[in-house]
PDB file of C-alpha atoms and ligand atoms in Angstrom:
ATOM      1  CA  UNK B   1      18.868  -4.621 -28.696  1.00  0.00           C
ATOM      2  CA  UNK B   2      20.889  -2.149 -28.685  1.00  0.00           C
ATOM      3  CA  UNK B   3      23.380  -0.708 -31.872  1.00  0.00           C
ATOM      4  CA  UNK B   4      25.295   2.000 -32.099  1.00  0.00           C
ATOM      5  CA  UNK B   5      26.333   3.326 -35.455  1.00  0.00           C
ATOM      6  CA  UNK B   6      28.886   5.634 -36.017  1.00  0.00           C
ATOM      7  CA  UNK B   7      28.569   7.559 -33.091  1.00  0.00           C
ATOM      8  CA  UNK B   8      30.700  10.545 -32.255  1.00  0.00           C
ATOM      9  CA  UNK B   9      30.007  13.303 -29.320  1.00  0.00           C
ATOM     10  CA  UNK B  10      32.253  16.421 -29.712  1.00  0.00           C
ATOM     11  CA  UNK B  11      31.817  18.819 -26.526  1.00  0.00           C
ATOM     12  CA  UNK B  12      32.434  22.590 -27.769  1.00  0.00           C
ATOM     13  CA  UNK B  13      33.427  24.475 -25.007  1.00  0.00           C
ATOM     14  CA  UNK B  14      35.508  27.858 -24.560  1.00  0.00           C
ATOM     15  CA  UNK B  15      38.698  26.152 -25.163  1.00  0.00           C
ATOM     16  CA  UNK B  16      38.234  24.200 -28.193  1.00  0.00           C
ATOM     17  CA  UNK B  17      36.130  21.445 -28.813  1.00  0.00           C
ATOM     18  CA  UNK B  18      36.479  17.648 -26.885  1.00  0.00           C
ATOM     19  CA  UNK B  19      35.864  14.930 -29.045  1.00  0.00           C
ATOM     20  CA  UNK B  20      34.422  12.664 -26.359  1.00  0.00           C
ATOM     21  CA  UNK B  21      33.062   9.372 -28.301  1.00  0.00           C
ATOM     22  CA  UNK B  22      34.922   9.060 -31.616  1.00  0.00           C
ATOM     23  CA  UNK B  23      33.273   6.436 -34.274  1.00  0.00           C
ATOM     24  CA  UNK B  24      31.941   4.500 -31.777  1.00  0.00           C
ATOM     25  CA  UNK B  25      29.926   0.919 -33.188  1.00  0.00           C
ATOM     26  CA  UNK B  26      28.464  -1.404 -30.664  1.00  0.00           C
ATOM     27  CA  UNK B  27      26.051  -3.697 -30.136  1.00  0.00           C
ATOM     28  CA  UNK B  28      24.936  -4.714 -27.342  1.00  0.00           C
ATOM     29  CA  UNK B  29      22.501  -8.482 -26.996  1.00  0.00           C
ATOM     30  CA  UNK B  30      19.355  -8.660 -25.074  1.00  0.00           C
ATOM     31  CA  UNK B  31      20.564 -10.568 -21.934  1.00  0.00           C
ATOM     32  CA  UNK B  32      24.070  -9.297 -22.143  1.00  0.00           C
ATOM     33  CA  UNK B  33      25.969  -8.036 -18.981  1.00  0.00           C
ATOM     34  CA  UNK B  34      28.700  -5.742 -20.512  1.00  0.00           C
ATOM     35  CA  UNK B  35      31.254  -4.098 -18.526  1.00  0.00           C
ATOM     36  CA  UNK B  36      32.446  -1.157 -20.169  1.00  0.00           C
ATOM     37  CA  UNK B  37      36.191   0.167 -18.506  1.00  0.00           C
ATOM     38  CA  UNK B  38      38.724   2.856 -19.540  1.00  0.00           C
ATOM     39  CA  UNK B  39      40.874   5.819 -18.131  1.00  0.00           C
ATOM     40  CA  UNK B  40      39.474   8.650 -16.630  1.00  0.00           C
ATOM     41  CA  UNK B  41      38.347  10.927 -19.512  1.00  0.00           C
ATOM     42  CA  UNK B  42      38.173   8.412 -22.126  1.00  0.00           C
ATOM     43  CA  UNK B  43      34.081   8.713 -22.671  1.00  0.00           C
ATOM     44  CA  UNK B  44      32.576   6.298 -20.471  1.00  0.00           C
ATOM     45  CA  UNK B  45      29.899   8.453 -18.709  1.00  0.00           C
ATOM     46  CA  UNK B  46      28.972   9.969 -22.533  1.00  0.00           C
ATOM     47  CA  UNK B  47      28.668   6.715 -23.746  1.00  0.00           C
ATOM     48  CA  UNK B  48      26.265   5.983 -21.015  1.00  0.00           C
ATOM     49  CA  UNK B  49      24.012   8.791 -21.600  1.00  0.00           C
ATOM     50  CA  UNK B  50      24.285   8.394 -24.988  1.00  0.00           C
ATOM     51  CA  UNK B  51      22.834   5.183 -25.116  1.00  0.00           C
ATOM     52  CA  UNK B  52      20.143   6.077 -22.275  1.00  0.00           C
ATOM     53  CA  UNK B  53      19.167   8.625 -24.786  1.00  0.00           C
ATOM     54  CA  UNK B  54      20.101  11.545 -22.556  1.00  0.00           C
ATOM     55  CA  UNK B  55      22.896  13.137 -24.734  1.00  0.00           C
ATOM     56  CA  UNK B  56      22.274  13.412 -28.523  1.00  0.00           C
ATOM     57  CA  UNK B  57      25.572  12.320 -30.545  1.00  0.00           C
ATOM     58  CA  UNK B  58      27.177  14.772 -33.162  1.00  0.00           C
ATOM     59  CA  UNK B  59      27.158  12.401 -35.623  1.00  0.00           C
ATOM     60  CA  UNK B  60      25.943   8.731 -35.983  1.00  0.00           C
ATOM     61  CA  UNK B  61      22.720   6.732 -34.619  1.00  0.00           C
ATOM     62  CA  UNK B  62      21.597   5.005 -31.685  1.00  0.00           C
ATOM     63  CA  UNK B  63      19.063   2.288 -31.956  1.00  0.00           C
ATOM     64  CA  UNK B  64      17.180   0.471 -29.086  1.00  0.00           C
ATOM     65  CA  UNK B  65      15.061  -2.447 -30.251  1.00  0.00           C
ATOM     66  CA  UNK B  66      14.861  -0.631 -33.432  1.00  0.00           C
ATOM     67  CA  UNK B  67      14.155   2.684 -32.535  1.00  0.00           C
ATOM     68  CA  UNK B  68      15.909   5.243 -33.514  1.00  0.00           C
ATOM     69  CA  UNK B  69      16.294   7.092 -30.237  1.00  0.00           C
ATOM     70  CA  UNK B  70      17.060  10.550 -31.221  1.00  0.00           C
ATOM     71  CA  UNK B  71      14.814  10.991 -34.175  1.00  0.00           C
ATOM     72  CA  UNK B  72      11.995  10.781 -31.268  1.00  0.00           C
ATOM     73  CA  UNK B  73      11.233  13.885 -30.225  1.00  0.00           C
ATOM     74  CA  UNK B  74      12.074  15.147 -26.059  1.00  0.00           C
ATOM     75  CA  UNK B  75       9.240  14.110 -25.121  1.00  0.00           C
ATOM     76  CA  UNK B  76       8.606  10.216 -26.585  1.00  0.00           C
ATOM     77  CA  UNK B  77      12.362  10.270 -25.664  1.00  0.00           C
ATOM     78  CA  UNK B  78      11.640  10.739 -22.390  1.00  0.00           C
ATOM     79  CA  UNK B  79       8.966   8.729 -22.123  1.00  0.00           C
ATOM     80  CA  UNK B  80      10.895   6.023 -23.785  1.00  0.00           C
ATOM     81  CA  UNK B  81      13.630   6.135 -21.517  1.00  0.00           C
ATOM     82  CA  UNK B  82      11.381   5.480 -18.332  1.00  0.00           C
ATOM     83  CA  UNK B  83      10.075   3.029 -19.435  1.00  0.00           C
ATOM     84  CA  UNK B  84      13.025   0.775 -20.773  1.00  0.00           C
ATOM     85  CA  UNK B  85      16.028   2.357 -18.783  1.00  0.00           C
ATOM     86  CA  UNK B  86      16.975   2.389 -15.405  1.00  0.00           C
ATOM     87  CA  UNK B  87      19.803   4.291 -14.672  1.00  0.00           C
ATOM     88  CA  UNK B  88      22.255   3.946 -11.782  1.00  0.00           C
ATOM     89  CA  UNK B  89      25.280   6.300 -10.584  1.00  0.00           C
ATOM     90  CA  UNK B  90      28.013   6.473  -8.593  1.00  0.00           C
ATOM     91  CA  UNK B  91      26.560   9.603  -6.457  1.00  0.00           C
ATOM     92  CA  UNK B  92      23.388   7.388  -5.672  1.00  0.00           C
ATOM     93  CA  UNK B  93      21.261  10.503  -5.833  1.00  0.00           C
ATOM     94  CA  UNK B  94      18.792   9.893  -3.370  1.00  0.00           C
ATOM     95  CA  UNK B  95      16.282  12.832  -2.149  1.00  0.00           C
ATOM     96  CA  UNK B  96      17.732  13.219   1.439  1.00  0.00           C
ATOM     97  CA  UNK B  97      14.157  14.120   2.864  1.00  0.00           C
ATOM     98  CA  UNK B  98      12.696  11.601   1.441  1.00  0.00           C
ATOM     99  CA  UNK B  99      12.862   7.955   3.209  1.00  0.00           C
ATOM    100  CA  UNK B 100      13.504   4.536   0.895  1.00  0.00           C
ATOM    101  CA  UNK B 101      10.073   3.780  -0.251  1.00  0.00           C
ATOM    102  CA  UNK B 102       9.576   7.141  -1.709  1.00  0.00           C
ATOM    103  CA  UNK B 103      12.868   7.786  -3.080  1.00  0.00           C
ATOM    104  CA  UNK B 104      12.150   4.006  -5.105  1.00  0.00           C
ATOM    105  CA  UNK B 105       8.413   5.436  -5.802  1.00  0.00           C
ATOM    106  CA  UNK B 106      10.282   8.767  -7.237  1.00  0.00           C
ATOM    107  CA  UNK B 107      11.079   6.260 -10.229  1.00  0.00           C
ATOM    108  CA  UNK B 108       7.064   5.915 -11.339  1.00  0.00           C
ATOM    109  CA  UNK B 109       6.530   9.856 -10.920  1.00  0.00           C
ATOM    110  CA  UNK B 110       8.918   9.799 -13.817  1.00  0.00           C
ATOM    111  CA  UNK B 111       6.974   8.033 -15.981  1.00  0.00           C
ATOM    112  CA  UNK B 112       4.047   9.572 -14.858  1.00  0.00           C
ATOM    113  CA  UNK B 113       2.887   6.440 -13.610  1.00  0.00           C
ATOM    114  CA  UNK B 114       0.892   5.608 -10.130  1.00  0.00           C
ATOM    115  CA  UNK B 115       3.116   2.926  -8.308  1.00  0.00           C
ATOM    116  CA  UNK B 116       2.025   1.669  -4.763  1.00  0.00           C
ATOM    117  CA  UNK B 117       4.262   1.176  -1.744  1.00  0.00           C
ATOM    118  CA  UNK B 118       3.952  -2.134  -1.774  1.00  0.00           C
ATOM    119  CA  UNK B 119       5.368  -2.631  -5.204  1.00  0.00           C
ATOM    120  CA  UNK B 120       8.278  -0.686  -3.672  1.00  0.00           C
ATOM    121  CA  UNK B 121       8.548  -2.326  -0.803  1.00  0.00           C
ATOM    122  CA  UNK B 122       8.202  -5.657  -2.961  1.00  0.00           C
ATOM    123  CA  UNK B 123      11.612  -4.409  -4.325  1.00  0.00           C
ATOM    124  CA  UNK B 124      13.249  -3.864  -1.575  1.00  0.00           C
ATOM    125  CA  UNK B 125      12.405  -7.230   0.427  1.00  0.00           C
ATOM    126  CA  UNK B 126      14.314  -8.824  -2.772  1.00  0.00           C
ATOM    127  CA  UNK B 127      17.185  -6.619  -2.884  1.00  0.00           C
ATOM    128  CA  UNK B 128      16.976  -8.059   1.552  1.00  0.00           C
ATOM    129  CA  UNK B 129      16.383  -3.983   2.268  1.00  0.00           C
ATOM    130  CA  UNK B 130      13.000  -4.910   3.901  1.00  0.00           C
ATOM    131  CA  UNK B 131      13.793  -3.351   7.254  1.00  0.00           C
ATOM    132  CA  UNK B 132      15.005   0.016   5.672  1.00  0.00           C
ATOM    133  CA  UNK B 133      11.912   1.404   3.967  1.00  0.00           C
ATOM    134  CA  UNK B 134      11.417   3.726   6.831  1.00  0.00           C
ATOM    135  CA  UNK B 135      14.664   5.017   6.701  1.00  0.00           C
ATOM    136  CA  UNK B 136      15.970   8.357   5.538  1.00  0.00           C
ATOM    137  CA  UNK B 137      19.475   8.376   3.363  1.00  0.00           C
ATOM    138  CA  UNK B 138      21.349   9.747   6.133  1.00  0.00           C
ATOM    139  CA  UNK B 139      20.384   6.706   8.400  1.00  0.00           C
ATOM    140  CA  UNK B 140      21.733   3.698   5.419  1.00  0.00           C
ATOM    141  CA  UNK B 141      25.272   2.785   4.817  1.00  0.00           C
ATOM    142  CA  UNK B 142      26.822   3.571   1.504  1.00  0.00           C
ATOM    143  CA  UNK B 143      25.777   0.224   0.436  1.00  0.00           C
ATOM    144  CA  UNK B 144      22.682   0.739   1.146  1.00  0.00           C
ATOM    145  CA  UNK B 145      21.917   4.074  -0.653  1.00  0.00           C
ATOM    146  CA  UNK B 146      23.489   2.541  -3.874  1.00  0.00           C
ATOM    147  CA  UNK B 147      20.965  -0.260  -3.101  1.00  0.00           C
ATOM    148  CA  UNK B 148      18.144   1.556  -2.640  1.00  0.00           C
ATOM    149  CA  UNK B 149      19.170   3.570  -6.362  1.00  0.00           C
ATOM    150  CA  UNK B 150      18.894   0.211  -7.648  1.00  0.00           C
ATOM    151  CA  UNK B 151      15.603  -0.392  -6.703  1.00  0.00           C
ATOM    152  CA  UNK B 152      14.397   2.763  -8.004  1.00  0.00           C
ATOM    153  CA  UNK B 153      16.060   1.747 -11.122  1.00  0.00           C
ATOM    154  CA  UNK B 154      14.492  -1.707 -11.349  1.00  0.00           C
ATOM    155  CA  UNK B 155      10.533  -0.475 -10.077  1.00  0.00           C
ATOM    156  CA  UNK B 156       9.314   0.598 -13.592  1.00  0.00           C
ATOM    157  CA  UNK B 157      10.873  -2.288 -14.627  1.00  0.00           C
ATOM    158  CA  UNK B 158      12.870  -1.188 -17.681  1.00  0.00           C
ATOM    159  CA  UNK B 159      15.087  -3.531 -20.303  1.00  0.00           C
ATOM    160  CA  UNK B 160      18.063  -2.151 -19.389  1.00  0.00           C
ATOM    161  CA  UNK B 161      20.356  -0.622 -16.712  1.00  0.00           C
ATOM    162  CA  UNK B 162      23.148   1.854 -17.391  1.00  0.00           C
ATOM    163  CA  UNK B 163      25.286   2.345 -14.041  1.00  0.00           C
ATOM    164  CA  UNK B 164      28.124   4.618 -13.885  1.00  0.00           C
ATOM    165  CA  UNK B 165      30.876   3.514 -11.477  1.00  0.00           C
ATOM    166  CA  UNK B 166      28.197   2.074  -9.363  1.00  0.00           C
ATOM    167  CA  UNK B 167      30.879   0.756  -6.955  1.00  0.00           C
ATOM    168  CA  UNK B 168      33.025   3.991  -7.263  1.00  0.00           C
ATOM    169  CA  UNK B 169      32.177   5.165  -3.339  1.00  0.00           C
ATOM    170  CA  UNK B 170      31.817   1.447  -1.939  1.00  0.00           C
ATOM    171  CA  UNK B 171      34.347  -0.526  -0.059  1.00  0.00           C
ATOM    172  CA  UNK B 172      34.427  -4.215  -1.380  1.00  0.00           C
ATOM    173  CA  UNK B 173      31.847  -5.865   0.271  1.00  0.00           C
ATOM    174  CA  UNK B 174      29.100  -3.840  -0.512  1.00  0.00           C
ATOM    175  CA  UNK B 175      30.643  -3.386  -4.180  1.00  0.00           C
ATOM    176  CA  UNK B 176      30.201  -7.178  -4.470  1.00  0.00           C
ATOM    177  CA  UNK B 177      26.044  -6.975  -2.941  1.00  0.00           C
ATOM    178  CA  UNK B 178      25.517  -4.183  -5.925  1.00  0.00           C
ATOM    179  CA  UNK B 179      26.994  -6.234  -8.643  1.00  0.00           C
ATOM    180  CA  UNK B 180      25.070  -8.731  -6.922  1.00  0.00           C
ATOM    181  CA  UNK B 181      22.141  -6.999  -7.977  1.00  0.00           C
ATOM    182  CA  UNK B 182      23.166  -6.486 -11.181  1.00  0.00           C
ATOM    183  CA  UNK B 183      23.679 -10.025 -11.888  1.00  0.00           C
ATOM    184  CA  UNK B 184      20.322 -10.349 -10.238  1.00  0.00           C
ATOM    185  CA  UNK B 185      18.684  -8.462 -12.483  1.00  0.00           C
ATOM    186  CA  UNK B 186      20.152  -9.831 -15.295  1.00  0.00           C
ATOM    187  CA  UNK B 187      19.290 -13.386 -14.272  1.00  0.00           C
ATOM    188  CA  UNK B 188      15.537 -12.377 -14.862  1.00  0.00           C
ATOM    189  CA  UNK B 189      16.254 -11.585 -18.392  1.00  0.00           C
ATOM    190  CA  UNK B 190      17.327  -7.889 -17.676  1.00  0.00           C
ATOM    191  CA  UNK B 191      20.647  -6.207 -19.681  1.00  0.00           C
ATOM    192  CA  UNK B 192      23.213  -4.646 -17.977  1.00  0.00           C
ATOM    193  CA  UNK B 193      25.956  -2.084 -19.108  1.00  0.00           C
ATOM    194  CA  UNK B 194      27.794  -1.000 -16.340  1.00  0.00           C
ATOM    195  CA  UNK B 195      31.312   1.023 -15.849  1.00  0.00           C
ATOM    196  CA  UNK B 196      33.541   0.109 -13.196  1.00  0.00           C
ATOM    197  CA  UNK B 197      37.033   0.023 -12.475  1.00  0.00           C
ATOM    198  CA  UNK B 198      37.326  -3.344  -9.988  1.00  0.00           C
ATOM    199  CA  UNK B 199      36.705  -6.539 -11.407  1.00  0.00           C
ATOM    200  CA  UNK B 200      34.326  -8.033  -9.436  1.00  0.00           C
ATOM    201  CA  UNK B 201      31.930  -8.015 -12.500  1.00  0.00           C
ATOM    202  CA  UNK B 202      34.477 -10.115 -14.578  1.00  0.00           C
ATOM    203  CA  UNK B 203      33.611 -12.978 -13.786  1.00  0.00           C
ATOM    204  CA  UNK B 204      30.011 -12.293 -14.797  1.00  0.00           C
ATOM    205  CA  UNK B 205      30.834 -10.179 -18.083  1.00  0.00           C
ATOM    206  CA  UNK B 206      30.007 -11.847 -21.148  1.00  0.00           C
ATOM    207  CA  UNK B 207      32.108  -8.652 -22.578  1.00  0.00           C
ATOM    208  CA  UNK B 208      34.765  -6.423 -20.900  1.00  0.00           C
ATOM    209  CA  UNK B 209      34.770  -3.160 -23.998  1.00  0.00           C
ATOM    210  CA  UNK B 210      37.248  -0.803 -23.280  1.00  0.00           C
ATOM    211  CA  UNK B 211      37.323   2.710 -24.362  1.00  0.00           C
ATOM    212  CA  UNK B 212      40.281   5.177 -25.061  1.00  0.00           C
ATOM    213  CA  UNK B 213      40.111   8.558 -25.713  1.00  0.00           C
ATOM    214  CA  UNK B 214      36.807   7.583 -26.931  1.00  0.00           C
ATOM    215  CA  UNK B 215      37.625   4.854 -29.108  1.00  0.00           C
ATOM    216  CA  UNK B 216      35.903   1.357 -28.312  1.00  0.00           C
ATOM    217  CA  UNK B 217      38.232  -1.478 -28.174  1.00  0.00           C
ATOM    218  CA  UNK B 218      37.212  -4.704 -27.932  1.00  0.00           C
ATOM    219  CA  UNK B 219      38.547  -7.173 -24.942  1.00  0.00           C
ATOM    220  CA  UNK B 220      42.349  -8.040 -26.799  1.00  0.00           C
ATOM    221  CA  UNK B 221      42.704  -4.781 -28.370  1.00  0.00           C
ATOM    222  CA  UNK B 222      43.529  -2.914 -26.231  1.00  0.00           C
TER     223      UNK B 222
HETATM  224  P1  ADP K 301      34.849   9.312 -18.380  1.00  0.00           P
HETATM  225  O1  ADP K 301      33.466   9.028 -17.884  1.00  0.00           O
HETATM  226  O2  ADP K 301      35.494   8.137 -19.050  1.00  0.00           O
HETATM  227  O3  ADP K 301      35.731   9.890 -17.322  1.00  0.00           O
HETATM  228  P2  ADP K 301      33.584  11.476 -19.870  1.00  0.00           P
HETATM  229  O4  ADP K 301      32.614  10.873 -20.806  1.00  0.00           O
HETATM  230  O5  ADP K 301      33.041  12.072 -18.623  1.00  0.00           O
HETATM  231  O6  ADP K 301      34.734  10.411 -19.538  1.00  0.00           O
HETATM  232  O7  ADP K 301      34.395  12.617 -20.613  1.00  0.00           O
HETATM  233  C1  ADP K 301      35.047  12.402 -21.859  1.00  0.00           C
HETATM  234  C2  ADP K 301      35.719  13.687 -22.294  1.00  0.00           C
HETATM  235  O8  ADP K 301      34.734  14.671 -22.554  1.00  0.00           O
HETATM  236  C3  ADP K 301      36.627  14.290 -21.239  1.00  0.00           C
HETATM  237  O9  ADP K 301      37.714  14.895 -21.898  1.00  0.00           O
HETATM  238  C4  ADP K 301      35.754  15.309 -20.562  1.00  0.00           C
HETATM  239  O10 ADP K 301      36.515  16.354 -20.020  1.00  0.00           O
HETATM  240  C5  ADP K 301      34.896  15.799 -21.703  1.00  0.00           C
HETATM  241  N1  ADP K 301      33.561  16.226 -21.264  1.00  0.00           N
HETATM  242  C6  ADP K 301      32.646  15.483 -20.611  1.00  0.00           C
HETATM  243  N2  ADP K 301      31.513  16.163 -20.411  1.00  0.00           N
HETATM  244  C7  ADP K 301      31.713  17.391 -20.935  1.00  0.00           C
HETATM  245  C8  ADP K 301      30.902  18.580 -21.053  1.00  0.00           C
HETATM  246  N3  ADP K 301      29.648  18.610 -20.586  1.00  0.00           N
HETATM  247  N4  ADP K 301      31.457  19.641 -21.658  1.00  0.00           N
HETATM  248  C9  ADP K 301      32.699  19.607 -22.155  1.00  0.00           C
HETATM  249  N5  ADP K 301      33.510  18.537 -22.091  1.00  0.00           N
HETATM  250  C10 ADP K 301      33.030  17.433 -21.487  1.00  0.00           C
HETATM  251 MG1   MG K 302      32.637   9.064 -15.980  1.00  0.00          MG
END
């Protein structure tokens, strides 16, 4: 589904240039739940966006069911990338005047796409957030928010989900409900690349990659 070739991001900033993914190759199954893990620094969140088709590489491709993502142009990128990615990160970034239903609905104005409230609120009575539609980000738990990102990630439905330290701000409990929803997701045939330091995932990983100084190692290499 998903194949990286190749791929290297060098940053070029003031100081000198970062090289932030170095000769990265992956592939990544339809189906697949893949933990990614590494230091702080060591590429993670690039190789995220890189594969979400956020960040073009320096060098090398990225292909999603074939595609070649950054030989689209911005805009069938874009397009693209609502409709087969849902994205998920640690910061939850939820509109704060907006209440649950509309920051999930935020997900179809992205895609330029009409999406009811009921649809949302079809989402949220599985994720068991039925009696929070109403409510406003400042009035849900931590847990909740990152909840309520993940059903804005799943409305339009997409192939994949790229989270980012989803758990990074949760205590354990309500790390275990998101992975929960993760696994969820990936029960009904969804993919799921996700970066996170504990290891509640493990034991639902059919991979654990991890990167250094953005090299890719393979579980047992590193
Ligand atoms: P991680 O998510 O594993 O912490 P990142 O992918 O955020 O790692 O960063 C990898 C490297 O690239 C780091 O050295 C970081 O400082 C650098 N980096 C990340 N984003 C930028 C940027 N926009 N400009 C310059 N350097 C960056
Ligand atoms: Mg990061």
């Amino acid at each position: 589904m998903i194949h990286l070739e190749n791929v290297s991001k060098i940053y070029r900033t003031g100081r000198g240039e970062v090289r932030a993914l170095d000769a990265v190759d992956l592939q990544v199954e339809s189906g697949e739940l893949v933990v990614v893990r590494g230091p702080s620094g060591s590429g993670k969140t690039t190789l995220l966006l890189t594969i979400g088709g956020m960040l073009r590489p320096t060098t090398g491709r990225v292909r999603f069911d074939g595609a070649d993502l950054y030989s689209l142009n911005e805009r069938a990128r874009t397009r693209f990338r609502a409709e087969n990615i849902g994205f998920v990160f640690q910061m939850f970034h939820l509109l704060p005047y907006l209440n649950t239903i509309d920051n999930v609905l935020l997900a179809a104005g992205a895609q330029g796409r009409r999406a009811g409230k009921s649809e949302a609120q079809e989402i949220l009575d599985r994720l068991g957030l039925s009696e929070r539609g109403h409510h406003k980000p400042s009035q849900l738990s931590a847990g909740e928010k990152q909840r309520t990102a993940i059903a804005r990630a799943l409305l339009n439905q997409p192939k994949l989900i790229l989270a980012d330290e989803p758990t990074g701000n949760l205590d354990p409990e309500n790390a275990s409900e998101v992975i929960g929803d993760l696994v969820e997701f990936r029960h009904r045939g969804g993919t799921v690349i996700v970066v996170t330091h504990g290891t509640v995932a493990d034991q639902y990983a059919d991979r654990v990659i991890y990167l250094r100084e953005g090299r890719c190692l393979a579980a047992g290499e590193s």
